[in-house]
Amino acid sequence: MDKKKRRLLIRTIILVVLAAAVIYTLYANFTKDERGVLKAGDQAPDFVLQDMEGNSHRLSDYKGQGVFLNFWGTWCKPCEKEMPYMENQYQAFKDEGVQVLAVNVGESDFQVNKFIEEHNLTFPVVVDSERDVQNAYGIKPLPTTLLINPDGKIERILTGEMTEADIKQHMESIKPN
C-alpha cells in the first residue's frame, strides 16, 4: 500500500470517528429531557431528608401508606395558597393511611420555620438544601406534587396550584384499601 492510500485511509477513519462523535452529541442533547424523567407507574426513588426538628424522613418508611409528596418554596405564591388546604386534608386523611411530605427546595431553616409557624403546619416539612431530591425527581416548576400509592409507585405527577377539592380527591385516590 503506498503512502497516499494509507493517508487517505487514516483521514477517512478520523472523519468517521468525528462524525460519529458529533451525531452522538446531538442525539444525547435532543433526548436528555426524556432520560431520567419520572412518570406514572415508576417506583418513586427513595430518599432521606431532615425535618425542622432534625428527624429523618425516609420515603420508604411510608410504604403501605399513600404519600402526597409536595415540592415547594416559601417565595412561591401558589405553594403558599395551597398549604392551608394541604393541612386541612392532612388532618382528615392522616388516620386513613395518607401522609403529606412537603419538600422545601433549598431554603434556609429560618425561612422554612417562619413559614411553618405562619401557616400552622403540622405535617412533616423537610428541606432539600442541596436540591438532590428535586434533581432526582426532575422537579422543575413549583409547586409539583407526586401522588405515591401504598406500593411506592407514582400514581400521578401534578404541577401547579390545587384547590382544596383537588387535594381531597387526590388524597382519596392514594388511600390504602
Tab-separated table of C-alpha atoms in Angstrom:
chain	number	residue	atom	x	y	z
A	1	MET	CA	0.000	0.000	0.000
A	2	ASP	CA	1.515	3.308	-0.961
A	3	LYS	CA	1.678	6.412	1.241
A	4	LYS	CA	-1.238	8.198	-0.495
A	5	LYS	CA	-3.678	5.325	0.059
A	6	ARG	CA	-2.632	4.913	3.716
A	7	ARG	CA	-3.057	8.662	4.352
A	8	LEU	CA	-6.499	8.563	2.691
A	9	LEU	CA	-7.499	5.583	4.856
A	10	ILE	CA	-6.347	7.286	8.091
A	11	ARG	CA	-8.123	10.533	7.155
A	12	THR	CA	-11.304	8.604	6.354
A	13	ILE	CA	-11.176	6.792	9.714
A	14	ILE	CA	-10.643	10.088	11.582
A	15	LEU	CA	-13.538	11.685	9.687
A	16	VAL	CA	-15.861	8.752	10.502
A	17	VAL	CA	-14.928	8.898	14.221
A	18	LEU	CA	-15.528	12.668	14.327
A	19	ALA	CA	-18.868	12.324	12.520
A	20	ALA	CA	-19.926	9.598	14.986
A	21	ALA	CA	-18.984	11.842	17.948
A	22	VAL	CA	-20.983	14.767	16.529
A	23	ILE	CA	-24.018	12.557	15.847
A	24	TYR	CA	-23.872	11.043	19.361
A	25	THR	CA	-23.596	14.510	20.980
A	26	LEU	CA	-26.596	15.791	19.047
A	27	TYR	CA	-28.605	12.657	19.909
A	28	ALA	CA	-27.704	12.943	23.624
A	29	ASN	CA	-28.720	16.619	23.721
A	30	PHE	CA	-32.046	16.093	21.958
A	31	THR	CA	-33.054	13.122	24.128
A	32	LYS	CA	-31.789	14.333	27.518
A	33	ASP	CA	-35.282	15.525	28.545
A	34	GLU	CA	-36.641	12.008	28.051
A	35	ARG	CA	-33.890	10.255	30.010
A	36	GLY	CA	-34.272	10.104	33.780
A	37	VAL	CA	-37.725	11.657	33.789
A	38	LEU	CA	-40.119	10.020	36.216
A	39	LYS	CA	-43.634	9.151	35.099
A	40	ALA	CA	-46.769	7.497	36.460
A	41	GLY	CA	-46.140	3.824	37.129
A	42	ASP	CA	-42.468	4.301	38.060
A	43	GLN	CA	-41.174	3.366	41.510
A	44	ALA	CA	-40.626	6.567	43.495
A	45	PRO	CA	-36.887	6.982	44.201
A	46	ASP	CA	-36.129	6.590	47.899
A	47	PHE	CA	-34.554	9.477	49.812
A	48	VAL	CA	-33.875	10.643	53.364
A	49	LEU	CA	-34.329	14.291	54.382
A	50	GLN	CA	-34.420	16.041	57.761
A	51	ASP	CA	-37.406	17.937	59.141
A	52	MET	CA	-37.091	21.144	61.154
A	53	GLU	CA	-36.590	19.211	64.426
A	54	GLY	CA	-33.741	17.185	62.917
A	55	ASN	CA	-35.800	13.980	62.498
A	56	SER	CA	-35.059	11.882	59.420
A	57	HIS	CA	-37.860	11.057	56.994
A	58	ARG	CA	-37.183	8.199	54.562
A	59	LEU	CA	-39.758	7.827	51.797
A	60	SER	CA	-39.610	4.011	52.004
A	61	ASP	CA	-40.665	4.211	55.683
A	62	TYR	CA	-44.112	5.269	54.428
A	63	LYS	CA	-44.594	2.086	52.362
A	64	GLY	CA	-48.116	0.766	52.910
A	65	GLN	CA	-49.483	4.319	53.051
A	66	GLY	CA	-50.300	6.815	50.348
A	67	VAL	CA	-47.862	9.734	50.197
A	68	PHE	CA	-48.779	13.209	48.984
A	69	LEU	CA	-45.223	14.363	48.114
A	70	ASN	CA	-45.205	18.124	47.563
A	71	PHE	CA	-42.209	20.184	46.360
A	72	TRP	CA	-42.492	23.868	47.275
A	73	GLY	CA	-40.761	27.143	48.172
A	74	THR	CA	-41.669	29.967	50.598
A	75	TRP	CA	-41.413	32.525	47.757
A	76	CYS	CA	-43.905	30.578	45.593
A	77	LYS	CA	-47.374	32.174	45.865
A	78	PRO	CA	-49.319	29.148	44.503
A	79	CYS	CA	-47.412	26.945	47.003
A	80	GLU	CA	-48.399	29.268	49.838
A	81	LYS	CA	-52.028	29.329	48.724
A	82	GLU	CA	-52.403	25.513	48.733
A	83	MET	CA	-50.611	24.904	52.076
A	84	PRO	CA	-53.706	25.527	54.284
A	85	TYR	CA	-55.688	23.125	52.049
A	86	MET	CA	-52.950	20.517	52.408
A	87	GLU	CA	-53.025	20.986	56.197
A	88	ASN	CA	-56.831	20.541	56.318
A	89	GLN	CA	-56.717	17.400	54.203
A	90	TYR	CA	-53.723	16.051	56.151
A	91	GLN	CA	-55.854	16.279	59.292
A	92	ALA	CA	-58.702	14.450	57.511
A	93	PHE	CA	-56.568	11.690	55.920
A	94	LYS	CA	-53.606	11.059	58.286
A	95	ASP	CA	-55.571	8.421	60.235
A	96	GLU	CA	-56.717	6.788	56.976
A	97	GLY	CA	-53.181	5.991	55.799
A	98	VAL	CA	-52.331	9.040	53.697
A	99	GLN	CA	-49.274	11.090	54.643
A	100	VAL	CA	-48.163	14.510	53.483
A	101	LEU	CA	-44.464	15.100	52.991
A	102	ALA	CA	-43.619	18.674	51.978
A	103	VAL	CA	-40.145	19.088	50.476
A	104	ASN	CA	-38.799	22.641	50.583
A	105	VAL	CA	-36.209	23.175	47.886
A	106	GLY	CA	-33.023	24.853	49.028
A	107	GLU	CA	-34.154	27.490	51.512
A	108	SER	CA	-32.817	28.327	54.979
A	109	ASP	CA	-34.211	26.758	58.141
A	110	PHE	CA	-35.153	30.270	59.293
A	111	GLN	CA	-37.342	30.906	56.228
A	112	VAL	CA	-38.964	27.470	56.420
A	113	ASN	CA	-39.630	27.653	60.178
A	114	LYS	CA	-41.184	31.114	59.796
A	115	PHE	CA	-43.450	29.792	57.014
A	116	ILE	CA	-44.486	26.718	59.080
A	117	GLU	CA	-45.387	28.954	62.050
A	118	GLU	CA	-47.314	31.477	59.931
A	119	HIS	CA	-49.424	28.700	58.376
A	120	ASN	CA	-49.707	26.410	61.445
A	121	LEU	CA	-48.474	23.384	59.510
A	122	THR	CA	-48.384	20.067	61.391
A	123	PHE	CA	-47.413	17.668	58.575
A	124	PRO	CA	-43.721	16.829	58.070
A	125	VAL	CA	-41.801	19.573	56.273
A	126	VAL	CA	-38.322	18.532	55.145
A	127	VAL	CA	-35.602	20.598	53.495
A	128	ASP	CA	-33.756	19.535	50.356
A	129	SER	CA	-30.906	22.014	50.918
A	130	GLU	CA	-28.653	20.625	48.166
A	131	ARG	CA	-31.626	20.050	45.812
A	132	ASP	CA	-30.560	16.412	45.386
A	133	VAL	CA	-34.103	15.080	45.724
A	134	GLN	CA	-35.505	17.802	43.458
A	135	ASN	CA	-32.955	16.792	40.811
A	136	ALA	CA	-33.519	13.044	41.296
A	137	TYR	CA	-37.243	13.598	40.738
A	138	GLY	CA	-36.690	16.032	37.856
A	139	ILE	CA	-38.832	18.719	39.509
A	140	LYS	CA	-38.901	21.969	37.538
A	141	PRO	CA	-41.889	24.227	38.300
A	142	LEU	CA	-43.127	24.703	41.849
A	143	PRO	CA	-45.425	23.548	43.223
A	144	THR	CA	-45.164	19.979	41.948
A	145	THR	CA	-46.882	17.118	43.760
A	146	LEU	CA	-46.381	13.399	43.285
A	147	LEU	CA	-49.124	11.028	44.355
A	148	ILE	CA	-47.409	7.871	45.588
A	149	ASN	CA	-49.509	4.769	46.202
A	150	PRO	CA	-49.045	2.382	49.168
A	151	ASP	CA	-46.753	0.185	46.997
A	152	GLY	CA	-44.357	3.124	46.497
A	153	LYS	CA	-45.277	3.668	42.848
A	154	ILE	CA	-46.039	7.091	41.373
A	155	GLU	CA	-49.747	7.361	40.508
A	156	ARG	CA	-49.694	10.921	39.153
A	157	ILE	CA	-47.432	13.952	38.863
A	158	LEU	CA	-49.245	17.261	39.259
A	159	THR	CA	-47.783	20.686	38.554
A	160	GLY	CA	-49.328	23.977	39.575
A	161	GLU	CA	-51.686	25.140	42.275
A	162	MET	CA	-54.519	22.920	43.516
A	163	THR	CA	-57.832	23.725	45.148
A	164	GLU	CA	-58.826	22.059	48.404
A	165	ALA	CA	-61.282	19.856	46.463
A	166	ASP	CA	-58.417	18.738	44.167
A	167	ILE	CA	-56.216	17.852	47.135
A	168	LYS	CA	-59.032	15.909	48.825
A	169	GLN	CA	-59.730	13.955	45.631
A	170	HIS	CA	-56.023	13.178	45.117
A	171	MET	CA	-55.560	12.019	48.719
A	172	GLU	CA	-58.635	9.805	48.371
A	173	SER	CA	-57.078	8.242	45.237
A	174	ILE	CA	-53.923	7.062	47.100
A	175	LYS	CA	-55.650	5.915	50.294
A	176	PRO	CA	-54.853	2.269	51.150
A	177	ASN	CA	-57.772	-0.147	50.711
